[in-house]
PDB file of C-alpha atoms in Angstrom:
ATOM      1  CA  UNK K 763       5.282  11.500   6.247  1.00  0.00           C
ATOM      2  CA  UNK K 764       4.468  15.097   7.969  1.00  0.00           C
ATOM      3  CA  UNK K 765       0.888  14.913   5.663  1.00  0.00           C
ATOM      4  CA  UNK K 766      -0.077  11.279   6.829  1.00  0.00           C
ATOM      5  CA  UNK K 767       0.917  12.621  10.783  1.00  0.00           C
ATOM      6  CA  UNK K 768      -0.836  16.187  10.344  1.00  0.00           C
ATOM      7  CA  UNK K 769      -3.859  13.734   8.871  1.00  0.00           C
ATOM      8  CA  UNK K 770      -3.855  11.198  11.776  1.00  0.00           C
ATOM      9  CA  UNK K 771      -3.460  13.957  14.301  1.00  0.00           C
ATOM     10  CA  UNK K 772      -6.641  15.769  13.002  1.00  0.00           C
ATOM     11  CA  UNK K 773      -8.586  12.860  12.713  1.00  0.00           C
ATOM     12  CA  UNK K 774      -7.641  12.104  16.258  1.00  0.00           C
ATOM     13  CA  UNK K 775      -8.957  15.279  17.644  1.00  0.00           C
ATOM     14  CA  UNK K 776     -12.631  13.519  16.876  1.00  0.00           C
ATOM     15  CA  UNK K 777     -12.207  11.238  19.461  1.00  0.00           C
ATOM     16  CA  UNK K 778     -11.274  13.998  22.572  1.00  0.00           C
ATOM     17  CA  UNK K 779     -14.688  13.394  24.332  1.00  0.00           C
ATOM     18  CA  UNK K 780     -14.453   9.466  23.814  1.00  0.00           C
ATOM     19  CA  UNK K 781     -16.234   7.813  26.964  1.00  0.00           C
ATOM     20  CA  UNK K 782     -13.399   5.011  27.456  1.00  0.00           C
ATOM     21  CA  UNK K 783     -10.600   6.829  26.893  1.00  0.00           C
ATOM     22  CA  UNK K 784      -8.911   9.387  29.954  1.00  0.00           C
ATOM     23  CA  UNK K 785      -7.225  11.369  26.715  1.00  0.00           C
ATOM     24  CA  UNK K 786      -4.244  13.085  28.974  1.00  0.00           C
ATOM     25  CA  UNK K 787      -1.926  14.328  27.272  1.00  0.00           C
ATOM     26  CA  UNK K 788       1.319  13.485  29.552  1.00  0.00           C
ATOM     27  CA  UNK K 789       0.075   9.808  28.170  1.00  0.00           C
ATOM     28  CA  UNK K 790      -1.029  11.030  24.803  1.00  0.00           C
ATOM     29  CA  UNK K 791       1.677  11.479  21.527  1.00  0.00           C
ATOM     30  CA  UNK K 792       2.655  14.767  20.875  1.00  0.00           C
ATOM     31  CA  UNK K 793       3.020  16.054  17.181  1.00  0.00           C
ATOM     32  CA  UNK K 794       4.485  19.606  16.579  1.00  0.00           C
ATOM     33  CA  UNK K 795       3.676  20.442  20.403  1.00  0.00           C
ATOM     34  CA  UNK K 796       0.079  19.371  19.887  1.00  0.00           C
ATOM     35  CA  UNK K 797      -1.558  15.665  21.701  1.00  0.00           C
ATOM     36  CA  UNK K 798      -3.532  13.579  20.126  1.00  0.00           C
ATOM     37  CA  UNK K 799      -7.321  13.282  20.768  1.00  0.00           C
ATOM     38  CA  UNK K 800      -6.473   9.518  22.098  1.00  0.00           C
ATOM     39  CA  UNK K 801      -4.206   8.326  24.260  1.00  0.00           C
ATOM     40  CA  UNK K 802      -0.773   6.170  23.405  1.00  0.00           C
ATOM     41  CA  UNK K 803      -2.665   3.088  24.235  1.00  0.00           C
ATOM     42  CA  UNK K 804      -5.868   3.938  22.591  1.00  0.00           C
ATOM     43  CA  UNK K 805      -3.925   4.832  19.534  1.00  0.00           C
ATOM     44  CA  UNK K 806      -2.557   2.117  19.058  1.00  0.00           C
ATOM     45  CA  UNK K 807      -4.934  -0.481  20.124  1.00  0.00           C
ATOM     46  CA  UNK K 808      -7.026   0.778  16.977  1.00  0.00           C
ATOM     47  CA  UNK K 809      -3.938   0.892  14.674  1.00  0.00           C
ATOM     48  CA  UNK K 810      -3.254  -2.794  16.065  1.00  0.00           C
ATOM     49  CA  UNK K 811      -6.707  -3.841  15.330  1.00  0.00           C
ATOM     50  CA  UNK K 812      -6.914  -1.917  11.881  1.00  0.00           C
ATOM     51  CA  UNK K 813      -3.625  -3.599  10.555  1.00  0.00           C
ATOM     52  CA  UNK K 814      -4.578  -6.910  11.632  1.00  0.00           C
ATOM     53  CA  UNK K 815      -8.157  -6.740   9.934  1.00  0.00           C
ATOM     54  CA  UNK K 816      -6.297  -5.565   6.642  1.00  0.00           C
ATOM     55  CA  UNK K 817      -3.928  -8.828   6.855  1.00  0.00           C
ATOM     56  CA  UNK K 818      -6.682 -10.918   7.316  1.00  0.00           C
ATOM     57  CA  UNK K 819      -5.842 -13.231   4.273  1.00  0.00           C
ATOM     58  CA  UNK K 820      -2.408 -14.000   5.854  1.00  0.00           C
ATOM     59  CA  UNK K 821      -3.825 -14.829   9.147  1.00  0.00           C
ATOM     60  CA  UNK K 822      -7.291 -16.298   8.602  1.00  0.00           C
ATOM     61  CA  UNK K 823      -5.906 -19.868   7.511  1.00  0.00           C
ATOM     62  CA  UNK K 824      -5.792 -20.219  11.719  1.00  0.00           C
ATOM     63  CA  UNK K 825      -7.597 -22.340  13.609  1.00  0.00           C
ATOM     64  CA  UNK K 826     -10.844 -20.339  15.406  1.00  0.00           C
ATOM     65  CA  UNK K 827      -9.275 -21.923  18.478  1.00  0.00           C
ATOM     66  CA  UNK K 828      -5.579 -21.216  18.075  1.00  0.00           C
ATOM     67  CA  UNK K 829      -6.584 -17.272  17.320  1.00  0.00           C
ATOM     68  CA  UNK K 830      -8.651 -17.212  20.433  1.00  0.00           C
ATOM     69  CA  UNK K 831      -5.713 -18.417  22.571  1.00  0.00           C
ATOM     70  CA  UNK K 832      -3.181 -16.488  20.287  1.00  0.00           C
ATOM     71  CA  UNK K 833      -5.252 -13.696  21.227  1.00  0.00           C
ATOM     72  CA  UNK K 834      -5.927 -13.796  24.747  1.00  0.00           C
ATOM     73  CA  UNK K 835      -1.783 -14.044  25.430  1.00  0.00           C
ATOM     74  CA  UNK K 836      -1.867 -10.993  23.431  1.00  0.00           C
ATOM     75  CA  UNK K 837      -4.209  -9.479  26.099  1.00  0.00           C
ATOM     76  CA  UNK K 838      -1.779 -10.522  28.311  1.00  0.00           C
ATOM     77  CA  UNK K 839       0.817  -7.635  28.741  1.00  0.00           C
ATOM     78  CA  UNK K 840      -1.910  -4.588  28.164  1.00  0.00           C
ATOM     79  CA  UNK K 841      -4.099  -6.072  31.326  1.00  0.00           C
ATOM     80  CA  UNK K 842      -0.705  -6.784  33.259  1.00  0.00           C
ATOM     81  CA  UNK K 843       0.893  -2.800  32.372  1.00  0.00           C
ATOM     82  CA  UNK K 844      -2.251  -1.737  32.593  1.00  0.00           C
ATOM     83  CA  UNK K 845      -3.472  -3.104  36.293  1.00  0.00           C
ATOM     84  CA  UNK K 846      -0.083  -2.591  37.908  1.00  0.00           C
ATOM     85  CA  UNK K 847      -0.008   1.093  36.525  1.00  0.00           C
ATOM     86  CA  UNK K 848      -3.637   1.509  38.124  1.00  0.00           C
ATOM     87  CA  UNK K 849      -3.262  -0.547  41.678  1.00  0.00           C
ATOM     88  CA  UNK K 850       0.605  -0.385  41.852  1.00  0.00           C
ATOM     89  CA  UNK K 851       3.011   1.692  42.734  1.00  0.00           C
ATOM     90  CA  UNK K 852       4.272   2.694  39.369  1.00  0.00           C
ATOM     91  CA  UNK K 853       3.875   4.631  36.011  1.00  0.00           C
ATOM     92  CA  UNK K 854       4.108   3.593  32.987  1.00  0.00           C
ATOM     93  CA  UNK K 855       5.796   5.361  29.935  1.00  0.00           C
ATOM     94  CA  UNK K 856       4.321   5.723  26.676  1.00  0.00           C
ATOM     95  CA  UNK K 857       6.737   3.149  24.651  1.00  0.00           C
ATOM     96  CA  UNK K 858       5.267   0.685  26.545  1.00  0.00           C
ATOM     97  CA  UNK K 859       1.702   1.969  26.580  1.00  0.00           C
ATOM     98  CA  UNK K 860       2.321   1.745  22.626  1.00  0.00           C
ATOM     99  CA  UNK K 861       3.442  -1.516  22.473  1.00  0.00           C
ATOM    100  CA  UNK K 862       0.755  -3.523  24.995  1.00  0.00           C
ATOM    101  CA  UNK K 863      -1.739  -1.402  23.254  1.00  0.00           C
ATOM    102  CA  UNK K 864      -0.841  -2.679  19.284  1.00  0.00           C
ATOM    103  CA  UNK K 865      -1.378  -6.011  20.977  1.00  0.00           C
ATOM    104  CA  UNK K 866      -4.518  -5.567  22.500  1.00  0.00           C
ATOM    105  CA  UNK K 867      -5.785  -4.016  19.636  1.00  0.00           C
ATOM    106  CA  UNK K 868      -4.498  -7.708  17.460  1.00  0.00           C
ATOM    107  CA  UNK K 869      -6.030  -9.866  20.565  1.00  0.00           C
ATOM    108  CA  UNK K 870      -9.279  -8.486  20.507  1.00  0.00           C
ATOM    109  CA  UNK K 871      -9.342  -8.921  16.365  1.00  0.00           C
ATOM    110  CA  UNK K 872      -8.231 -12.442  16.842  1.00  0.00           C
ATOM    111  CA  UNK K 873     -10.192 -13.317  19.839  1.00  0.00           C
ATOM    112  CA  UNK K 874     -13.510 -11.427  17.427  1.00  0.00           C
ATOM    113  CA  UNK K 875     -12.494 -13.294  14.663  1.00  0.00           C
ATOM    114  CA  UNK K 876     -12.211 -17.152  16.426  1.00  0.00           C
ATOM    115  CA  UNK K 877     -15.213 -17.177  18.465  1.00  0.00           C
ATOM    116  CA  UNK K 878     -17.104 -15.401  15.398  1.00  0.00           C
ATOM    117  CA  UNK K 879     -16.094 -18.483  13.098  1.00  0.00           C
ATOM    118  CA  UNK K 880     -16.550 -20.860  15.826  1.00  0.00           C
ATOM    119  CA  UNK K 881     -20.412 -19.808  16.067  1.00  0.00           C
ATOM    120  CA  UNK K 882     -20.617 -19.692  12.412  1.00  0.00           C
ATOM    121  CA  UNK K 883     -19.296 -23.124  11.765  1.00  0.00           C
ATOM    122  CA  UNK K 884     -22.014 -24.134  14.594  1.00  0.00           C
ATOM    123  CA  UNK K 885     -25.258 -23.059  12.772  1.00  0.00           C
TER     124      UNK K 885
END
């Protein structure tokens, strides 16, 4: 487990200057005293989107509709923690950064993946 970490932690480092993501490390995971090159939510919005791309054959039977709308109410709780930890009068701790992040990271794949069949099944 400490090889696939060490591995994921240096290939995070490659993404320290990324334009869209702030990078802190008070919201960043720490490994062995060292943060990541992405944020919690960054992290894992892409780990979200990467594990739902590789279980595509379990979840492609859906409806292009029904992922679209099974994706936006994922969207849901990242735009909600998200906008209330930017305009409000809170902060927001990295579980949950983690967890609205994994789903943002499926919603976007199933939002990509319904409204890519939907124009597809057009033409």
């Amino acid at each position: 487990m400490s090889q696939i970490l060490e591995w994921v932690f240096q290939k995070s480092q490659l993404f320290r200057s990324y334009p869209f993501c702030h990078s802190r490390p008070d919201r960043s995971f720490c490994y062995n005293g060292r943060y990541f090159g992405l944020c919690a939510r960054c992290t894992t919005m892409y780990l979200g989107g990467i594990l739902t791309i590789l279980s595509s054959p379990i979840w492609s039977i859906l409806s292009p509709q029904y992922a679209i709308v099974l994706g936006a109410i994922s969207l849901v709780p990242g735009g909600l923690d998200g906008t209330t930890q930017m305009f409000g009068d809170r902060e927001s701790n990295n579980r949950l950064r983690a967890i609205t992040g994994f789903l943002l990271g499926v919603g976007i794949v199933f939002i990509s993946y319904g409204v890519v069949t939907l124009i597809t099944n057009i033409g």
